[in-house]
Amino acid sequence: MPRIAVFISQRLVKAVFVVLAIAVFNFFLVHAAPGDPAAVMAGEAGAADAKFVEQLRQQFGLDRPLYEQLGTYMGKVVQADLGYSYRQQRPVFDLLMDRLPVTLSLTLTSFVLALIGGVALGTLAAMRAGTWSDTAITVVGLTAYATPIFWIGLMLILLFSVNLGWLPAFGTESIGAGYTGWAAFVDRLEHLVLPVVTLGLFYMAVYTRLTRASILEVRDMDFVKTARAKGLPEWRIVSVHILRNAILPVITVAGFQAGHLIGGSILIETVFALPGIGRLAFEAVLQRDYQVLLGIFLLTSVVVVIFNLLTDLIYSLVDPRIEVAP
Amino acid sequence: MTAAVITPSRRKGSGFWRAFARNKGAVLGLVFLLLVVLMAIFADVLFPTSPWDMTAAPFEPPFSEDALLGSDTLGRDIAAGIAHGARVSLLIGLTSTAVAVLIGVCLGAVSGFYGGWVDDAVMRFTELFQTIPNFVLAVVLVAIFTPSLTSIVLAIAIVSWPPLARLARGEFMSLRSREFVQAAVTTGQSNLTIIWRQILPNSLSPIIVSASLMVATAILLESSLSFLGLGDPNLMSWGYMVGAARTVIRQAWWMSFFPGIAILLTVLALNLVGEGLNDALNPKLARKGRA
Amino acid sequence: QERGGTMNIIVQPEPPILVLGLNQQGPTQTVAGKIYQGLLTYDFNLKPQPELAESWEVSPDGKVYTFKLVKNAKWHDGKPFTAADVVFSTSKMLMETHPRARAVFAKAEKIEALDDYTVRFTLKEPFGPFLQSFEVSSAPMMPKHIYDGSDYKANPANATPIGTGPFKFKEWVKGSYIHLVRNDDYWKAGKPYLDDIYFRVIPDAASRAVAVEQGTVQQTQFNDIETFDVPRLKSLPNVEMTTKGYEFFAPLSWIEINTRNKPLDDKRFRQAMMHAIDRKFIRDKIWFGLGRPATGPVNSVTRFYEPGVKKYDFDPKKAEALLEEAGYKKGSDGTRAKVKLLVMPYGETWTRLGEYVKQAMKRVGVDVTLETTDSAGWVNRVSNWDYDMTFNFVYQYGDPALGVSRTYVSDNIRKGVMFSNTMGYTNPEVDRLFAQAAQTNKDEERQQLYSAAQKILVEDVPVAWLLEMEFPTFVDKRFKNAITTAIGVNESYDSVYMVKK
Amino acid sequence: MMTVSNSNAPLLDVRNLTIDLPRGADRPHAVEDLTFTLERGEILCVVGESGSGKSMTAHAVMGLLPKAVKVSSGVLRHDGTDVLSLPESDQRALRGGRIAMIFQEPMTALNPLMRVGDQIDEVLRYHTTLDRAARRARVVDLLASVGLPEPDQLRRSYPFRLSGGQRQRVMIAMALAVEPDVLIADEPTTALDVTTQKQILELIRDIQAKRHMGVMFITHDFGVVAEIAHRVAVMQKGKLVEIGPAAEVLNRPQHPYTRQLIAAVPHLIEHREAFGADRKPVLTAEKVCKTFHIGGGFFTPGRTVVAGNQLSLTIRQGETVGLVGESGSGKSTLGRSIVGLIKPDSGRIMFEGVDLLSLSRTAFRPYRRHVQMVFQDPYASLNPRHTVGDIITQGPIAFGEDRGRALEKAKDLLKLVGLDASAAERFPHEFSGGQRQRISIARALALEPKLLIADEPVSALDVSVQAQVLDLLEDLRHRLNLSMLFITHDLRIAAQICDTIAVMQKGSIVEIGPARDVFGNPQHAYTRQLLDAIPGKGWSIPEDVMATGRHGAALRTSA
Ligand SMILES: Nc1ncnc2c1ncn2[C@@H]1O[C@H](COP(=O)(O)OP(=O)(O)OP(=O)(O)O)[C@@H](O)[C@H]1O
Ligand SMILES: Nc1ncnc2c1ncn2[C@@H]1O[C@H](COP(=O)(O)OP(=O)(O)OP(=O)(O)O)[C@@H](O)[C@H]1O
Ligand SMILES: [Mg+2]
Ligand SMILES: [Mg+2]
Ligand code: NI
């Protein structure tokens, strides 16, 4: 157990440096953009004079030199304070916490479904390599992988919401319907179906391919031959011997992609009008809401770091060898 | 670089083609890809007018007289857009992949070959880029540097190189300790020669495979950016067409359907070719056959 | 007219804050218009109507305005609404926070409360459009007891806006919806009728259209619905479409032309543009029939419009002739000149328009390169004069002195300020005419001055006017009385009711 | 569970077995018309060069042939029942129940993610009706019976914690779990050290005797055959060329192929004179130390391995020094240190009076050409993307030689190592293992080195090919007056070609001296242990076979 603790703390120290570096990098990136939030708000107001813009700049702290702004920002970040969005008149942390549940429920459900579905389909395909079911799975997987995700989303809306009317097309809940308890839960689930399927489909295709390739590799390894020589039934060979070994590379990739799901969720949240982090990020870029954008970057990198850590932990659970060579 | 891959030996070359041709999907993909390339090259012959020209009435459905695949909201020919868009999509896909490969392989090579603190530094740098969700970064980059061909290509390259760097690093690391590389060291060859002549050609197969897949991803990325309104407004690309037409998907399915299909098929073809290359170049399979 | 009912209205983009005194973006106005109120509102012909002021008087010299306030109005927290609030709002708070109000009330020498329900404005000199400046978004009444003496922008009460309007703020789930509920203590007896209003944030245009079709929302306004969806939605049985209710804004769109840059500094080049671009095509194919081709700087639905100006009909030949005359000969590749067009980042339609302009200009030999940017970049570049051409559309706010002259007068050439004279157009005669027209309150005199100014401007083409824009408002047929005044959807909705089937 | 057997029939009866290879393989049949039997209580050794079909035969018996490979004709009886016609479920009961198998590579034959106890337990679960507790007891018994220490704890270990020998014992325990009557062992000791090999061989022999099993033992090492076989079957290119009692086949081989195989076995007869200590030293290593640090990060110290501890060694002009010892003892580390691939922590390596370790990278370069290396794996040591000509000339060109001249010389060298000059235009994959090793040698010689480091240059090759390459090295040494450091773990080979022997154990040289002394009169306990473990010591290659077979084939190039 202490080994694990050491391992985690070691990774955390590394992660803190990465995250801080990201904060600095993003700070300069965001400030490299032409225009600032004051200008945007002036543009949206439909009327403006010099005083108006000046006031905004002062309020946002944009009148001070860049290094000073960076200093202030980093000082706050170190204290886990993400700053204040003057545009939205709220602390960035609160803003993010408002949006996080939607994005997490979207990405996590898609992730879990994609992983389970992908591994199952990949296994099926690999164990029947060369048969029609393998071909079918591969073709469907490849197609899902090759289709622009927003396009799938649009087509699904067209089919299931507009033409068939089975599922709601956007939003997270039926607002004003006054559902409570179970009904509210079901309502939320219904709203999640299309976005989750859209996002999940792509990743499911990724995991299917990976699992299939990985199993094909493991399938021919010596210890599988040993298991066969032991006279074990086929299902046990597949589940206990092949799959457990084949799943390792899938876990690695999955862990890496978990963070990138947030990127994919920008598109999904736009298509399905979900108030999530992805859309907040996109709006923040367009509105030059520096604090929010930086907060999102920071949050997502923390999420990615946590996911990588989790991946490693899962890995070390599945693979006893990891303990010796961290 | 490619010359090193396609070895001068006829026997080896034909072996590669035979292995590639065994994968029917890959051949199909290659044929389709060649068609797309031809379409891109001869777009000006097929559709001599600019794809932006309003040659038909707006909202013409497919198979109408003056627009085979229909016309868009301003009466531009979808078919012409697809033919000319092939150019842009391929251009963006290829150049951004080339840039990504360049960055990735250089960093990965240095990191894998020298190891130690160099490796550590490069890997931390790579991690930095991998920690930021790549699509978010691409969106920010394009938004900040205003959408243009260059900024899109660079943004896609910047978010795509890290996996390549890792791949190249892994290859270089394992090849570096391979005996033929050590033999090169003991016969007094310089580091540069070893990197360039000994290791690089041998690490190219997996890099080529991933690059072929990355072209596909780049085309998808470009279309996603266009979808969000971050495409180059002067270039007719497939992604732009879907992005521009998505809002009228209800009235005019064909406007986003055909370019969507074009993306789908091209990306699919690239993936098939990539898998075919993988089967044909995968050193593991090759080794098995030899033993 | 019965009580009850919930109305779902689209709000897009999501407003940053609902305190109308602090932020006057379009969506803020629509939502906060139900919470806050102004002293006046305007009918479709822009004639003042009572709101928080039940009557008003203007002195014959046009310098003293006296308003009588309603007596029973209360803030949502129970405090009475009095003349002190009006004085505070117009002389203190809005002067700090509201650029449009600042410009108007700066003309007041004195603003005083004669008693609890009487306010008197004394102007330094007559100002024609003074009475046009009291609707809810131009001069929202803010509660003195909450804001006086505080840092307005950091006031904790900003999260829970307090107004006098028929609806109270209930809840705001950011990114999703804003919930308003009926103000049971509303000063108009028996009103409002509706129980709740939800403002729903739906960022994707296609999703918004679906929302209307499925009946999930009962109202959309401004450019919530992309133009190409309008014909389809118009034919839906459950909704009604109107383009009324935008008279106060009377938006006018144009190609903004940086007259400092070659070849745009040449009047003939700009006139050629007017001839090269088919504004009927734009209206029919890009705006799907919404709007009217603009004839000049003043929208025909507002006051002081002059129809007798020079006409520019669609005529590429004439355009080429003008270019030829200005010395822009065709090069070997058929190009006469190259210019850049910065596409306005406010939706698909403008992008389509950019593509159209590019093609139209190409037909007369002008090569247009499109540039895109996001809204921050756009504001930054336009306000700093870093562009050749761009699109813009501007509200007229009921009077040329408020919404028109700012674009053309030379003392409004101010770098870094948006919606100023960013073209750099100067014409002393125009300056004089606009200045004089603002300083009188005789309508006939103003009409003459504005007509003269319009004629000069149309000849000079400082911007290439495109359309007098119309916005479609879709309202569910069960909801009545939604659009009753010139400020349309920004109205308080205290008389909107729902017909139950 | 004891199986009742039909005692008349042989345990395994293979008749006219033919196994087809998929189209495009190097020959149509993996095994052709194979007939043999395996009786109770007998060890049948199957020998033959690589690719002769030994494993295929074994897999066919187990019903584990790869998908693409099919039995096309023949009968395969186990205890009287026709195995090939049994339904899959019965075949499965047979596998692991009556017929068990162990494989060559203990490192990969166990599931890395499963505790070894559970892996044994699996066999019991599917072939017996024992309950959980009984199974656990049985697992412990089994582990104890194959001589593993603390079986109750070891049961819970993962394979990576065990040494190669231990893993192979676990494999054997697993194979024995339900007391099969046939054990098939496919080269079970090839990957192990001699000392471990000896233990495993003894274990198999013991268990076989105790349980009266029939064992089919596949090997290519005649030493092993001599050690344990009752009967021997010799295979060549899928055909059985000779089968008979061990004594017969080993001492009076009939088939020419058998004779050739036996002749190629290195012989443990010292025929070298003590090397003159008066010759000039070419290279002297003094107190070379090297410690590797593995793993570790900010907080964890990681593991350290002492691969070199005060190593001192002298190589004289024309001398061949053999470096022997078990795997991981640090042999390669010393070799690599000398050619500059590894930087030792301390010590000196003197070459012609210069300390190579004190030199910078650039200063070291001129010395590279004098010290060259031949690597173990002929498949990995040649760049697959370069022509043989390129590979050989790259060194000289790097040292400034003109390309044309270098190529001329390369062609001469190819002839010298027994290849055709036209080989220069071909690619490595067009050559066999033995030929590649010749190319490797040619590459090393291209720089005209004074000292050659050969790190297990023949251990990846078949016996017969091994002999040819060793003869080549021997020949070159005489002709070019080369000094050589020859690293090997095979004492027979060391004895055959080395003048001086250094024995390494755990990073230290425990004994060094003239070959004759070290083999004839070993001083250190470890040396004695090593010598004792050489399989088939009791057997010496028949004189007549040695004379006809081996020296006649010495320089044949068709490897
Ligand atoms: N999976 C396979 N598919 C096709 N051919 C195979 C396969 N495995 C082995 N072969 C071929 O079958 C023949 C016999 O191989 P086998 O493995 O039985 O040789 P072996 O005698 O065991 O050799 P070694 O000593 O190298 O283990 C060889 O020609 C080999 O190339
Ligand atoms: N580059 C390295 N990094 C870390 N440890 C190493 C390295 N090279 C060798 N070792 C370790 O040093 C020890 C000695 O290795 P070496 O390769 O010298 O042994 P060897 O005697 O050649 O063994 P073998 O017979 O298996 O080739 C081993 O425990 C090995 O794991
Ligand atoms: Mg074998
Ligand atoms: Mg070694
Ligand atoms: Ni001899």
PDB file of C-alpha atoms in Angstrom, chain B residues 50-54 57-59 72-76 143-144 146-148 226-227 229-234 240 243-251, chain C residues 204-206 209-210 213 226 228-232 281 285-286 288 343 348 351-353 355-356 358-360 362-363 368-374 381:
ATOM      1  CA  SER B  50     -15.516  28.816 -59.468  1.00  0.00           C
ATOM      2  CA  PRO B  51     -17.360  26.726 -56.887  1.00  0.00           C
ATOM      3  CA  TRP B  52     -18.556  30.005 -55.398  1.00  0.00           C
ATOM      4  CA  ASP B  53     -20.386  30.994 -58.558  1.00  0.00           C
ATOM      5  CA  MET B  54     -24.123  31.052 -58.238  1.00  0.00           C
ATOM      6  CA  ALA B  57     -31.381  28.803 -58.432  1.00  0.00           C
ATOM      7  CA  PRO B  58     -30.963  28.435 -54.662  1.00  0.00           C
ATOM      8  CA  PHE B  59     -32.331  25.296 -52.991  1.00  0.00           C
ATOM      9  CA  ASP B  72     -27.050  25.410 -51.935  1.00  0.00           C
ATOM     10  CA  THR B  73     -28.668  28.382 -50.265  1.00  0.00           C
ATOM     11  CA  LEU B  74     -27.097  30.826 -52.715  1.00  0.00           C
ATOM     12  CA  GLY B  75     -27.530  28.638 -55.761  1.00  0.00           C
ATOM     13  CA  ARG B  76     -24.004  27.285 -55.887  1.00  0.00           C
ATOM     14  CA  ALA B 143     -10.051  31.684 -33.046  1.00  0.00           C
ATOM     15  CA  ILE B 144      -7.065  33.612 -31.817  1.00  0.00           C
ATOM     16  CA  THR B 146      -8.240  34.212 -37.111  1.00  0.00           C
ATOM     17  CA  PRO B 147      -9.336  31.469 -39.465  1.00  0.00           C
ATOM     18  CA  SER B 148      -7.150  31.137 -42.536  1.00  0.00           C
ATOM     19  CA  SER B 226     -15.663  24.736 -40.076  1.00  0.00           C
ATOM     20  CA  PHE B 227     -18.780  23.475 -38.371  1.00  0.00           C
ATOM     21  CA  GLY B 229     -17.615  28.651 -38.088  1.00  0.00           C
ATOM     22  CA  LEU B 230     -13.849  28.608 -37.870  1.00  0.00           C
ATOM     23  CA  GLY B 231     -13.038  27.770 -41.477  1.00  0.00           C
ATOM     24  CA  ASP B 232     -11.238  29.870 -44.066  1.00  0.00           C
ATOM     25  CA  PRO B 233     -14.062  31.795 -45.758  1.00  0.00           C
ATOM     26  CA  ASN B 234     -12.245  31.975 -49.082  1.00  0.00           C
ATOM     27  CA  TYR B 240     -17.311  24.352 -44.720  1.00  0.00           C
ATOM     28  CA  GLY B 243     -21.040  23.629 -41.536  1.00  0.00           C
ATOM     29  CA  ALA B 244     -22.792  26.154 -43.767  1.00  0.00           C
ATOM     30  CA  ALA B 245     -25.605  23.800 -44.621  1.00  0.00           C
ATOM     31  CA  ARG B 246     -26.289  22.298 -41.252  1.00  0.00           C
ATOM     32  CA  THR B 247     -28.731  25.035 -40.403  1.00  0.00           C
ATOM     33  CA  VAL B 248     -30.874  24.246 -43.417  1.00  0.00           C
ATOM     34  CA  ILE B 249     -30.676  20.533 -42.889  1.00  0.00           C
ATOM     35  CA  ARG B 250     -34.432  20.442 -42.513  1.00  0.00           C
ATOM     36  CA  GLN B 251     -35.229  22.096 -45.811  1.00  0.00           C
TER      37      GLN B 251
ATOM     38  CA  ASP C 204     -27.736  26.289 -31.907  1.00  0.00           C
ATOM     39  CA  ALA C 205     -29.950  27.810 -34.559  1.00  0.00           C
ATOM     40  CA  ALA C 206     -31.259  24.490 -35.831  1.00  0.00           C
ATOM     41  CA  ALA C 209     -36.094  26.079 -34.952  1.00  0.00           C
ATOM     42  CA  VAL C 210     -36.927  22.605 -33.686  1.00  0.00           C
ATOM     43  CA  GLU C 213     -41.799  23.521 -34.230  1.00  0.00           C
ATOM     44  CA  GLU C 226     -32.098  31.957 -39.034  1.00  0.00           C
ATOM     45  CA  PHE C 228     -33.938  30.417 -44.116  1.00  0.00           C
ATOM     46  CA  ASP C 229     -36.086  28.815 -41.430  1.00  0.00           C
ATOM     47  CA  VAL C 230     -38.525  31.693 -41.482  1.00  0.00           C
ATOM     48  CA  PRO C 231     -40.633  30.621 -44.484  1.00  0.00           C
ATOM     49  CA  ARG C 232     -40.977  27.135 -43.080  1.00  0.00           C
ATOM     50  CA  PHE C 281     -31.511  39.381 -54.317  1.00  0.00           C
ATOM     51  CA  LYS C 285     -32.388  34.870 -51.213  1.00  0.00           C
ATOM     52  CA  ILE C 286     -30.322  35.638 -48.151  1.00  0.00           C
ATOM     53  CA  PHE C 288     -35.703  35.110 -47.385  1.00  0.00           C
ATOM     54  CA  VAL C 343     -17.272  39.277 -42.363  1.00  0.00           C
ATOM     55  CA  GLU C 348     -24.543  32.339 -40.854  1.00  0.00           C
ATOM     56  CA  THR C 351     -21.345  34.841 -43.907  1.00  0.00           C
ATOM     57  CA  ARG C 352     -23.665  34.079 -46.799  1.00  0.00           C
ATOM     58  CA  LEU C 353     -23.915  37.789 -47.483  1.00  0.00           C
ATOM     59  CA  GLU C 355     -19.993  35.218 -50.076  1.00  0.00           C
ATOM     60  CA  TYR C 356     -22.616  36.950 -52.165  1.00  0.00           C
ATOM     61  CA  LYS C 358     -17.644  38.601 -53.124  1.00  0.00           C
ATOM     62  CA  GLN C 359     -19.324  37.092 -56.164  1.00  0.00           C
ATOM     63  CA  ALA C 360     -21.267  40.220 -57.053  1.00  0.00           C
ATOM     64  CA  LYS C 362     -16.238  39.840 -58.936  1.00  0.00           C
ATOM     65  CA  ARG C 363     -18.783  40.264 -61.700  1.00  0.00           C
ATOM     66  CA  VAL C 368     -12.920  40.655 -52.762  1.00  0.00           C
ATOM     67  CA  THR C 369     -11.018  38.606 -50.203  1.00  0.00           C
ATOM     68  CA  LEU C 370     -13.072  37.480 -47.258  1.00  0.00           C
ATOM     69  CA  GLU C 371     -11.693  37.655 -43.775  1.00  0.00           C
ATOM     70  CA  THR C 372     -13.316  36.120 -40.746  1.00  0.00           C
ATOM     71  CA  THR C 373     -12.771  36.723 -37.111  1.00  0.00           C
ATOM     72  CA  ASP C 374     -14.681  36.271 -33.904  1.00  0.00           C
ATOM     73  CA  ARG C 381     -10.450  45.744 -35.872  1.00  0.00           C
TER      74      ARG C 381
END
